[in-house]
Coordinates of C-alpha atoms and ligand atoms in Angstrom, one line a residue:
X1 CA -13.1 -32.2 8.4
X2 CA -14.8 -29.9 6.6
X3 CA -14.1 -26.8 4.9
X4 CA -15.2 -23.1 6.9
X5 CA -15.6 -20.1 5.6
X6 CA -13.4 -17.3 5.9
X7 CA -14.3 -13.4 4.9
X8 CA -11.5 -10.9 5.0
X9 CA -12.4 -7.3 5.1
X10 CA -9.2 -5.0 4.2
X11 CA -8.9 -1.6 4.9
X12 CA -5.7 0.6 4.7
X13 CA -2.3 0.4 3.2
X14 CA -0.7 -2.6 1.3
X15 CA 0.4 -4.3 4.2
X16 CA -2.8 -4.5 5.5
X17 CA -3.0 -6.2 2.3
X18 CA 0.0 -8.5 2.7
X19 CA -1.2 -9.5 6.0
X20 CA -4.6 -10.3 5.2
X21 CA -2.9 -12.9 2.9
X22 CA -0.9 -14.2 5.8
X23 CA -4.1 -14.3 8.1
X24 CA -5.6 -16.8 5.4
X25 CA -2.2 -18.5 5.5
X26 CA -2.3 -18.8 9.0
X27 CA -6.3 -20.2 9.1
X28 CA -5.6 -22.7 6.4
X29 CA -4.5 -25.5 8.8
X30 CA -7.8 -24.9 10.7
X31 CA -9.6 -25.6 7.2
X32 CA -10.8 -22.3 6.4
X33 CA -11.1 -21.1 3.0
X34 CA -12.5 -17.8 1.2
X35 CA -15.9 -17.4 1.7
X36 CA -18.0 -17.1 -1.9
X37 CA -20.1 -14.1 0.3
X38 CA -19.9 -12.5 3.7
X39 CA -23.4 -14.1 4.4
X40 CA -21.6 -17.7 4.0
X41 CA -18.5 -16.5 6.4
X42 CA -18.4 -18.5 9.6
X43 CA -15.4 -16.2 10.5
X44 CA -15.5 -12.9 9.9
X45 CA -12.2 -11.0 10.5
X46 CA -12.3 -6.8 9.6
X47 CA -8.4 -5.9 8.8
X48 CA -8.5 -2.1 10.2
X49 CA -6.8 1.2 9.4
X50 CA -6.1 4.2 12.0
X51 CA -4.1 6.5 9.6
X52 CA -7.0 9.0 9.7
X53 CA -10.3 9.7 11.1
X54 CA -12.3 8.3 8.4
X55 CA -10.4 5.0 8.1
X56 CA -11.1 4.4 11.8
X57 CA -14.6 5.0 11.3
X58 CA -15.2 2.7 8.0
X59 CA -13.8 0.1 10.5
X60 CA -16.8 0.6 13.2
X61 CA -19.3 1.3 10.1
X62 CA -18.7 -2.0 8.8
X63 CA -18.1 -3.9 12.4
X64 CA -21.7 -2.3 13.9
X65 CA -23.3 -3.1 10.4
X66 CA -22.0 -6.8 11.4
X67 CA -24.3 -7.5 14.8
X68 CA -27.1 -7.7 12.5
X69 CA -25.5 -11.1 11.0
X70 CA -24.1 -12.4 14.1
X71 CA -28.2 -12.2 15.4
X72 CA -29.0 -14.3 12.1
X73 CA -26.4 -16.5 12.4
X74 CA -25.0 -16.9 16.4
X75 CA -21.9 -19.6 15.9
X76 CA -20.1 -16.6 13.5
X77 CA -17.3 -15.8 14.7
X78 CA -16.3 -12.1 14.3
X79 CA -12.7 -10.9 14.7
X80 CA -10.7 -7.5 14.3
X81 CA -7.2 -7.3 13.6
X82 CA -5.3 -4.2 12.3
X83 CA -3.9 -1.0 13.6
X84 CA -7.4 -0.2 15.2
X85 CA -7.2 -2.8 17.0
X86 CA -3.7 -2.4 18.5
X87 CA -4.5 1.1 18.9
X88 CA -8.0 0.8 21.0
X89 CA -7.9 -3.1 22.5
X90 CA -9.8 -3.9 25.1
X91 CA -11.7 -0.8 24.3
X92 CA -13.3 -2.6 20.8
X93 CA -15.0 -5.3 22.7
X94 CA -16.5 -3.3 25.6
X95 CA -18.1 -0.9 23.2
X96 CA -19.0 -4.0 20.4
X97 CA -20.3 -7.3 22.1
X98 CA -20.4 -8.9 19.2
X99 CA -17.0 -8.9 18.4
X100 CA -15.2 -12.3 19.6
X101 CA -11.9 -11.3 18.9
X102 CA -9.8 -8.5 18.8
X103 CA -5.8 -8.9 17.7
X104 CA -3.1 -6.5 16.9
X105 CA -0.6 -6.2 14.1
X106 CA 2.1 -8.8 16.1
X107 CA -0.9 -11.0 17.2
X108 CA -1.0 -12.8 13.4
X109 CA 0.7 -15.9 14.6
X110 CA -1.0 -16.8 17.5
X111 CA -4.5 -15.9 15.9
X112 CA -5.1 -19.7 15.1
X113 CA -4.5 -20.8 18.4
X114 CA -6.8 -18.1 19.6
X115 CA -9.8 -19.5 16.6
X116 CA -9.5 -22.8 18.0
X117 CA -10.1 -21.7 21.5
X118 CA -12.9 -19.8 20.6
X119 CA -14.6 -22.3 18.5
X120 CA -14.0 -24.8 21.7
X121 CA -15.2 -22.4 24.6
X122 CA -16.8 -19.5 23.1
X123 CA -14.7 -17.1 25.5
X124 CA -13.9 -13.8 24.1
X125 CA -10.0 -12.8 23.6
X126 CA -7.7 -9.7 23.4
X127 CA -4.6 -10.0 22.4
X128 CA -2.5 -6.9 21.4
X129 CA 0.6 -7.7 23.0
X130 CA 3.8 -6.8 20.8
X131 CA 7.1 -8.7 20.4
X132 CA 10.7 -7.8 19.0
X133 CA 10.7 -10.6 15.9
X134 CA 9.2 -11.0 13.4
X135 CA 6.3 -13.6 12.5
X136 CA 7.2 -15.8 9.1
X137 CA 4.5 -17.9 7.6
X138 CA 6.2 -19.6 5.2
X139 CA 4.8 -21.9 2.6
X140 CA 2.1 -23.4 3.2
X141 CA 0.4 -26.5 0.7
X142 CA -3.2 -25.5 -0.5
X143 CA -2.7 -21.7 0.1
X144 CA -4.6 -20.2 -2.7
X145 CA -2.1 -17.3 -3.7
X146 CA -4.2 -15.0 -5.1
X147 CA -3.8 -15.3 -8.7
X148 CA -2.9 -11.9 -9.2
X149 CA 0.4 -10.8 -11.9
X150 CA 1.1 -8.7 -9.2
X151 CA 2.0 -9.1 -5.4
X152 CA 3.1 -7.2 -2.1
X153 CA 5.7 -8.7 -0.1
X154 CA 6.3 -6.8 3.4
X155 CA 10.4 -6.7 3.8
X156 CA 10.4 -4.7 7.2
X157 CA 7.3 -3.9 9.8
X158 CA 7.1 -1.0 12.3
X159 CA 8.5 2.7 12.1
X160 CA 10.5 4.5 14.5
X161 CA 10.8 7.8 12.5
X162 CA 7.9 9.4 14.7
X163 CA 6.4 12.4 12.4
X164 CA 4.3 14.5 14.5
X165 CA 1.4 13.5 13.1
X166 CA 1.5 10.1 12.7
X167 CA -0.4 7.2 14.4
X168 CA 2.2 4.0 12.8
X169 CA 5.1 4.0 15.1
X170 CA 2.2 3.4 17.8
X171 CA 0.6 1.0 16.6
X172 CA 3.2 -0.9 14.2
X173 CA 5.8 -0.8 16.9
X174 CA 9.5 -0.5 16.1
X175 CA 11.5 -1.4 13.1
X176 CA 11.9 -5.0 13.1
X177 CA 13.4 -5.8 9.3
X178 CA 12.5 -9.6 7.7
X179 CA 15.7 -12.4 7.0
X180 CA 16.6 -11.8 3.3
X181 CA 16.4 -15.7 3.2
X182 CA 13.0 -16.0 4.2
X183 CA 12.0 -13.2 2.0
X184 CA 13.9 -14.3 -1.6
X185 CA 12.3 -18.4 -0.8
X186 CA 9.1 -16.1 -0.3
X187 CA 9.3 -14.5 -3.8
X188 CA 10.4 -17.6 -5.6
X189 CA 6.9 -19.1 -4.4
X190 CA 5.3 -16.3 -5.8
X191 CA 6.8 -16.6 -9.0
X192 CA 5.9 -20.5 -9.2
X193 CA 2.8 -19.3 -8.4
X194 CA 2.7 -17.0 -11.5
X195 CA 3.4 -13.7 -10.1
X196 CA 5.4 -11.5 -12.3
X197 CA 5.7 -8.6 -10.3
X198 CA 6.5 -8.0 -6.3
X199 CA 6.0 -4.6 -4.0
X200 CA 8.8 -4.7 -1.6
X201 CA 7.1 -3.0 1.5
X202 CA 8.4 -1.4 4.5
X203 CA 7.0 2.0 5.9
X204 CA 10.6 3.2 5.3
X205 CA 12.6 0.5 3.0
X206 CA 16.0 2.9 3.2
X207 CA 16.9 1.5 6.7
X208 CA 16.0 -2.1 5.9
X209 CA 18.4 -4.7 7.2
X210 CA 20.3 -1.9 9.5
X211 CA 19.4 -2.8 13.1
X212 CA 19.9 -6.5 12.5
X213 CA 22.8 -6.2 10.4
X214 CA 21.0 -8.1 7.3
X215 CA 22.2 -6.8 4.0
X216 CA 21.4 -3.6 2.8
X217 CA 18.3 -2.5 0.8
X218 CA 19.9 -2.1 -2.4
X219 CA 21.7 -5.1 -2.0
X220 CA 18.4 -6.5 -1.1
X221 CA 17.1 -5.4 -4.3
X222 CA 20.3 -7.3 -6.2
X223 CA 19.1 -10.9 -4.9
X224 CA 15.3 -9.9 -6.2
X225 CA 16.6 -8.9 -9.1
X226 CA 18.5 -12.2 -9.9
X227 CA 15.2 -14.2 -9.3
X228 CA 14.6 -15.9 -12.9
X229 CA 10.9 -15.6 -13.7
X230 CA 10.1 -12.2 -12.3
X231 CA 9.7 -9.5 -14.5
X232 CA 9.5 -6.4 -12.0
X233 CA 10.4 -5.2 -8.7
X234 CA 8.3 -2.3 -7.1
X235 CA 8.9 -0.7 -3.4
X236 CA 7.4 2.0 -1.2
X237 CA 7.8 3.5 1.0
X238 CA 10.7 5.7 1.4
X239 CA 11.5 8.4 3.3
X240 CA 13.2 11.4 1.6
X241 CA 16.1 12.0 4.3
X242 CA 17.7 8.0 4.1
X243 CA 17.0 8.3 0.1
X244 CA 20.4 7.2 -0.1
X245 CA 22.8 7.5 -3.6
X246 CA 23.2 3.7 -3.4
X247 CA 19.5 2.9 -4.2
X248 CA 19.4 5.9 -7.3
X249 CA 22.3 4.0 -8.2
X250 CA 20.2 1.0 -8.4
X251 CA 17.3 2.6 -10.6
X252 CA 20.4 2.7 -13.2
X253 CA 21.8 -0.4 -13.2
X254 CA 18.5 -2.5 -12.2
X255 CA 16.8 -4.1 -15.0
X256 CA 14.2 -5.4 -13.2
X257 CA 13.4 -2.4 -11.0
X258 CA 10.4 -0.2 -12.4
X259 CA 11.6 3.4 -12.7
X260 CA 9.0 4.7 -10.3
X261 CA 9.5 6.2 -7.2
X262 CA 7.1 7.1 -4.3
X263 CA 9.2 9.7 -2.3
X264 CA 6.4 11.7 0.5
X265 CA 7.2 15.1 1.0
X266 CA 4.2 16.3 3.0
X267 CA 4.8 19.5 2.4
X268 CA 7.3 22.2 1.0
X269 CA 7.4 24.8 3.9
X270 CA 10.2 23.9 5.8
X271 CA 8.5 25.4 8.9
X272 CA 5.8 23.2 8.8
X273 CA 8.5 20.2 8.1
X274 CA 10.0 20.9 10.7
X275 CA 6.8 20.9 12.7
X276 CA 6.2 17.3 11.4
X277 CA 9.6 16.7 12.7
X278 CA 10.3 15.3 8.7
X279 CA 14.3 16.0 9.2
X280 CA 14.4 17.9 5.5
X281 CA 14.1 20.8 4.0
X282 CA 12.0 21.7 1.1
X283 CA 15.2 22.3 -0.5
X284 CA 17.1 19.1 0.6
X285 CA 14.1 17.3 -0.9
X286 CA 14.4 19.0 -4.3
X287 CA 18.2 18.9 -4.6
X288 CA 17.4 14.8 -4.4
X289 CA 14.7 14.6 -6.5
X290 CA 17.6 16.1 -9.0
X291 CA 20.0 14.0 -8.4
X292 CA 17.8 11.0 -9.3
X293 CA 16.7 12.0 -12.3
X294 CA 20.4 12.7 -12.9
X295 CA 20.9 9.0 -12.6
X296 CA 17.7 7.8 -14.3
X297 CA 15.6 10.6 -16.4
X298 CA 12.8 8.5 -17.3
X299 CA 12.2 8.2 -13.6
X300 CA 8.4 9.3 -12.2
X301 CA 8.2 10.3 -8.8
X302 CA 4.8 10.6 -6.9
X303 CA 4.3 12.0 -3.3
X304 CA 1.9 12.6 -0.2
X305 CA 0.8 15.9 1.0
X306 CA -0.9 16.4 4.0
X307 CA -2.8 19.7 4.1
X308 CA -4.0 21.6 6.9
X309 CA -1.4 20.5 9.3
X310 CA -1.7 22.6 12.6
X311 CA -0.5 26.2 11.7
X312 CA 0.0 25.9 8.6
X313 CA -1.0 29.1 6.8
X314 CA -2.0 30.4 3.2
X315 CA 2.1 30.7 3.1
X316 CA 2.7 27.4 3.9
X317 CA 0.5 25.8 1.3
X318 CA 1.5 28.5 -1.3
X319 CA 5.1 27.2 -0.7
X320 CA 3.7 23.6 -0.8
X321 CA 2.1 24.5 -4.5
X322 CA 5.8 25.6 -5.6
X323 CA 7.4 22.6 -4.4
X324 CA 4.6 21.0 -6.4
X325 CA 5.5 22.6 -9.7
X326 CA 9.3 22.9 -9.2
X327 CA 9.0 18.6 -9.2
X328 CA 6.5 18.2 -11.4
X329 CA 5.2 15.1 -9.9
X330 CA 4.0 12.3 -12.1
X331 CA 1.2 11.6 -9.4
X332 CA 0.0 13.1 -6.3
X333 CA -1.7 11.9 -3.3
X334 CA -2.9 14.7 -1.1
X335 CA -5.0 14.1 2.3
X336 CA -6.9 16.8 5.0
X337 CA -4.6 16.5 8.4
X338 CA -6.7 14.6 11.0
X339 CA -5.6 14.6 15.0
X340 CA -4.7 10.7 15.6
X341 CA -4.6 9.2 19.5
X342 CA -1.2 9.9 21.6
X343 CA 0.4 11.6 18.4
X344 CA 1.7 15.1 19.0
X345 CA 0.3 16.9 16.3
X346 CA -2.8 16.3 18.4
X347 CA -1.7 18.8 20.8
X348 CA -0.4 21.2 18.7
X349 CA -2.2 24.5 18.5
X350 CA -4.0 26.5 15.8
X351 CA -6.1 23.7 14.2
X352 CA -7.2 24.3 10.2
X353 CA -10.5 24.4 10.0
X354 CA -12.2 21.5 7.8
X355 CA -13.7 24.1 5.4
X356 CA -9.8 25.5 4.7
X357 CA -8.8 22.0 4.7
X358 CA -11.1 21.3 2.0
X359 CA -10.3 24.4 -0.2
X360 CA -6.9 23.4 0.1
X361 CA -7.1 19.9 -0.8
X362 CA -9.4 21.1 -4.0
X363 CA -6.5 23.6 -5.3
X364 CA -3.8 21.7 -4.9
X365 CA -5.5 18.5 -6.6
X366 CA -6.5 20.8 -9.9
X367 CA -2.9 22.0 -9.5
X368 CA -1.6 18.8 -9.9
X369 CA -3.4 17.6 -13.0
X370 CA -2.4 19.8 -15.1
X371 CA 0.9 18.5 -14.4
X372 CA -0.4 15.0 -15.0
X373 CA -1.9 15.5 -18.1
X374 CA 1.3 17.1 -19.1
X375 CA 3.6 14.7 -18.2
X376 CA 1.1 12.2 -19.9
X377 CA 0.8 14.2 -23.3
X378 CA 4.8 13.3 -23.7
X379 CA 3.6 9.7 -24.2
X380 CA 1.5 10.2 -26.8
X381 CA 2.8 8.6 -29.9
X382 CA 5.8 6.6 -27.7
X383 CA 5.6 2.8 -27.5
X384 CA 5.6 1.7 -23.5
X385 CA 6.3 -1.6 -22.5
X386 CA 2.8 -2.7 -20.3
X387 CA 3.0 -5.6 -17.9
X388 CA -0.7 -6.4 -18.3
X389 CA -2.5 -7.0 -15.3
X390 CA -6.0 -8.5 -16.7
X391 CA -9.3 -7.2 -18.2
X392 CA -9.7 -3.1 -18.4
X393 CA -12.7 -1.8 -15.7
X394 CA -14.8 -0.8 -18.3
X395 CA -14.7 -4.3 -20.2
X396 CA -15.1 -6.1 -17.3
X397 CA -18.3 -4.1 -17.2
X398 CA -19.7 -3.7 -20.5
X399 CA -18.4 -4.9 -23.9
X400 CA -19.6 -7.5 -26.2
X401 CA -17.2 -10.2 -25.0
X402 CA -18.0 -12.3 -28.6
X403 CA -15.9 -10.0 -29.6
X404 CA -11.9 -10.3 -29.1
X405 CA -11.3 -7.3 -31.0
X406 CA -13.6 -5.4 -28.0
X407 CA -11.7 -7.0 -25.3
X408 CA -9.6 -4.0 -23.4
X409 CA -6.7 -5.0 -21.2
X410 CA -5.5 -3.2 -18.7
X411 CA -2.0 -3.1 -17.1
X412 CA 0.7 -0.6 -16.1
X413 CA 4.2 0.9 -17.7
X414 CA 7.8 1.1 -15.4
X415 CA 6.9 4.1 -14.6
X416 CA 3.6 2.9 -13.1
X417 CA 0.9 4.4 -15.3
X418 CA -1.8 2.8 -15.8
X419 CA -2.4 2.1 -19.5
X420 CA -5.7 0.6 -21.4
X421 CA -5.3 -0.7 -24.6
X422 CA -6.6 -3.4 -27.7
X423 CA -4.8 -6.0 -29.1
X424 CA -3.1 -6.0 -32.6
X425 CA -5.5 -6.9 -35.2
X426 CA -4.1 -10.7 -36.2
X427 CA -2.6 -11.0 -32.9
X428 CA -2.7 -14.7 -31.9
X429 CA -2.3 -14.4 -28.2
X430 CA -5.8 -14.8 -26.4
X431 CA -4.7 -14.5 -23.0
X432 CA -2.9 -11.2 -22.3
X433 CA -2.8 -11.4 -18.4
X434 CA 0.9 -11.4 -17.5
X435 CA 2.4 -10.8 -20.6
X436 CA 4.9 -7.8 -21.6
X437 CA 3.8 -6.4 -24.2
X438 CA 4.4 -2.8 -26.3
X439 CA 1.8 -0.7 -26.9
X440 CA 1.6 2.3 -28.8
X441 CA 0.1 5.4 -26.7
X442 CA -3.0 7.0 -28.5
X443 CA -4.8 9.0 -26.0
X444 CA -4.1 10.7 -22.6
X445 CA -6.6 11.3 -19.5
X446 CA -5.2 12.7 -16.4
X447 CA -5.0 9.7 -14.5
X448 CA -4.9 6.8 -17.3
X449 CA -3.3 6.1 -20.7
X450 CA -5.2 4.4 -23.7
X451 CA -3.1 2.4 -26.4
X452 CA -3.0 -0.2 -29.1
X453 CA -0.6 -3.1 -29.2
X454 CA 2.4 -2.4 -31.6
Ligands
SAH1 N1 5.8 5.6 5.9 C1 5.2 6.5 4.9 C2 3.8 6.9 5.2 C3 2.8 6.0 5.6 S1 1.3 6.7 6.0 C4 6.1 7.7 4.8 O1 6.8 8.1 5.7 O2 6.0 8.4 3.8 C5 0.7 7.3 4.4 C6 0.4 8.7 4.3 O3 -0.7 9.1 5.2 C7 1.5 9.6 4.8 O4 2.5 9.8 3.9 C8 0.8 10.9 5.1 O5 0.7 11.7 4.0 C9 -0.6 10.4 5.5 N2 -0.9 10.6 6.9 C10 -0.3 10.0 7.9 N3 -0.8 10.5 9.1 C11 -1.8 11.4 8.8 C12 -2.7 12.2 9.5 N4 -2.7 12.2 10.8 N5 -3.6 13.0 8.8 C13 -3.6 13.0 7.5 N6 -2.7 12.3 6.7 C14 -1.9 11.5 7.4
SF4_2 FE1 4.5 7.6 9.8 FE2 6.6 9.1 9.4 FE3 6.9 6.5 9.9 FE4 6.0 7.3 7.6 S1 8.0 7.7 8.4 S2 5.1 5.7 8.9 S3 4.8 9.1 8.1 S4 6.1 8.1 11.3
F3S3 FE1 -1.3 0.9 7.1 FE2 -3.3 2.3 8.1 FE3 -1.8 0.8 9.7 S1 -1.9 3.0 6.6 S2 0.2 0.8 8.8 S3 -3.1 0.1 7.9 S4 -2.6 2.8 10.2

């Protein structure tokens, strides 16, 4: 039989990611591989984000943009998978008819079946239906892993914290947590595979394992941490109110775990928490942030901020600026509140208007760097241990590669900072990618690191 081609298209978060991998996974059986272009795909599948406004509408950019093709070429077969496509259904194939398929985010295991019907009978298919387990791939012969050093493993789907705002409980569905089983065979693959690193992900990794009466999350993190051959464990997300004194605990006695930690506070007025029905207060929030670096000082934390949530006044974000400052975050990401379908927020009165949004996103991300840059400048001078990821962006670009004194290599430190650097003068190793190595930190940017190997 021969060989198809395959063309992913990810948007959104890392699971997106993860399951964009497993869609691949999935389609391997039915001989599909990665297409070398999108103008050699004969399947076409657009892996969508509903977060905000402006996800959603890369999505139906990039899907309209796709008719032209499908005129060129008539047998493509175009698909959409995704939290857009949970979210709006039906909806996607009335508005597009072009699209062949639309699936949701429990839909991944039955999408072959659904390829093979379509490339039989050419009928069209919605499927968004959701179920109460959990789809496991497992390993499949002649799956190109990516041959990345690092790699996400989802741990958990679906979220049943419900913040006022947000669109995932909707279209993720509820918690549903992976068999620790099926998730250490799963890492040990990667590792084979030569993976070095893993990203546990769950939209909420503290209440991993609960519901089904698994083992906890820090226990979880015990098995990864015994896998031989894996240099570094990574998770996000977690939510500040289950941030529980087991897993600081485990940012101590982990060697393996990277001391980073991606804790969202949204924002630090506690009315407008409690608006986003977070369940913390601004000062609950700080009192943990404390405690962990009580149990690992080295630790960085980063966060989200939404600005411009509905009410929120100049005394709301000026209280979200102090929280910012009392942390001292090692790295922020901030985002302009957007009304999502069926979300309460939606309804909520006294909307911010998109020019306060913007001024507010502008201040508080100048705000931040100067943190960044000062939490930076205490690196300079230090040696970092750097799990080196491949070539630097601007080599892979531009420089003489004749040269192996010219060759930059990128890769990040435990704390997850992304560091550029040279090799030693003398050094015999030619291929850095997935080595640890030290490097000596000679010059700071706000978001980046440059060094030279000890
Ligand atoms: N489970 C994670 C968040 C996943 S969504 C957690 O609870 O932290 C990633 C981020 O998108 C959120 O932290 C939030 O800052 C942002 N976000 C979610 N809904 C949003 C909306 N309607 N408008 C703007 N930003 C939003
Ligand atoms: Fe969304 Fe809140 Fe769940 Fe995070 S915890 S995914 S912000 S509902
Ligand atoms: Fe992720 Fe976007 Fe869905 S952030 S969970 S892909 S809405």
């Amino acid at each position: 039989m021969d060989t198809k081609n395959l063309y992913i298209n990810t948007i959104g978060c890392q699971m997106n990611v993860y399951d964009s991998e497993q869609i691949a996974k999935a389609l391997i059986p039915l001989n599909y591989r990665a297409a070398p272009s999108l103008e050699d795909a004969d399947l076409v599948i657009v892996n969508t984000c509903s977060i905000r406004e402006k996800a959603e509408q890369k999505a139906f950019s990039f899907l309209g943009r796709l008719s032209r093709l499908k005129r060129k070429k008539p047998g493509l077969i175009i698909g959409v998978g995704g939290c857009v496509a949970q979210q709006e259904g039906k909806k996607i194939v009335k508005r597009m008819p072009h699209i062949d398929i639309v699936f949701g985010t429990h839909a991944i295991g039955r999408l072959p079946l659904h390829i093979k019907n379509i490339e039989l009978k050419r009928y069209r298919i919605v499927d968004i239906e959701m179920s109460e387990k959990i789809d496991e791939f497992g390993h499949i012969d002649g799956f190109q892993q990516n041959k990345n050093v690092t790699s996400f493993v989802t741990i958990m789907q679906g979220c049943e914290n419900f913040c006022t705002y947000c669109v995932v409980p909707y279209v993720r569905g509820i918690e549903i947590s992976r068999n620790p089983e099926n998730i250490i065979k799963e890492i040990r693959h990667l590792v084979d595979s030569g993976v070095r690193e893993v990203t546990l992900l769950g939209q909420n990794v503290n209440s991993y394992g609960k519901k089904e009466k698994h083992c906890s999350f820090p226990e979880l993190l015990a098995r990864v941490n015994e896998i031989d051959g894996l240099a570094r464990i990574r998770f996000t997300t977690s939510h500040p109110k289950d941030l529980s004194e087991d897993l600081m605990h485990a940012f101590k006695d982990m060697d393996k775990l990277c001391r980073h930690i991606h804790l969202p506070v949204q924002s630090g007025s506690n009315r407008v928490l409690k608006k986003m029905n977070r369940k913390y207060t601004g000062e609950l929030y700080l009192e943990k942030v404390e405690r962990l670096r009580n149990f690992c000082p080295e630790i960085a934390i980063t966060s989200d901020i939404i600005v411009g949530f509905p009410g929120e006044t100049d005394a709301d974000f000026v209280e979200t600026l102090d929280l910012i400052e009392k942390v001292g975050f090692d790295g922020l990401f901030a985002f302009m509140y957007s009304d999502r379908p069926k979300v309460p927020a939606t309804a909520f009165p006294d909307k911010v208007s998109k020019r306060e949004k913007k001024e507010r996103l502008q201040t508080l991300l100048d705000f931040q760097d100067r943190f960044a840059i000062k939490k930076n400048v205490e690196l300079l001078g230090k040696n970092e241990s750097v799990l080196v990821e491949g070539f630097s962006k601007k080599y892979s670009k531009n420089a003489d590669r004749s040269m192996p004194e010219n060759i930059q290599w990128t890769g990040r430190t435990s704390t997850n900072k992304s560091v550029n650097f040279v090799r030693r003068k003398g050094s015999v190793l030619k291929n850095y990618t997935g080595k640890m190595v030290d490097i000596k930190i000679e010059k700071v940017l706000a978001h980046s690191l440059l060094g030279k190997q000890c």
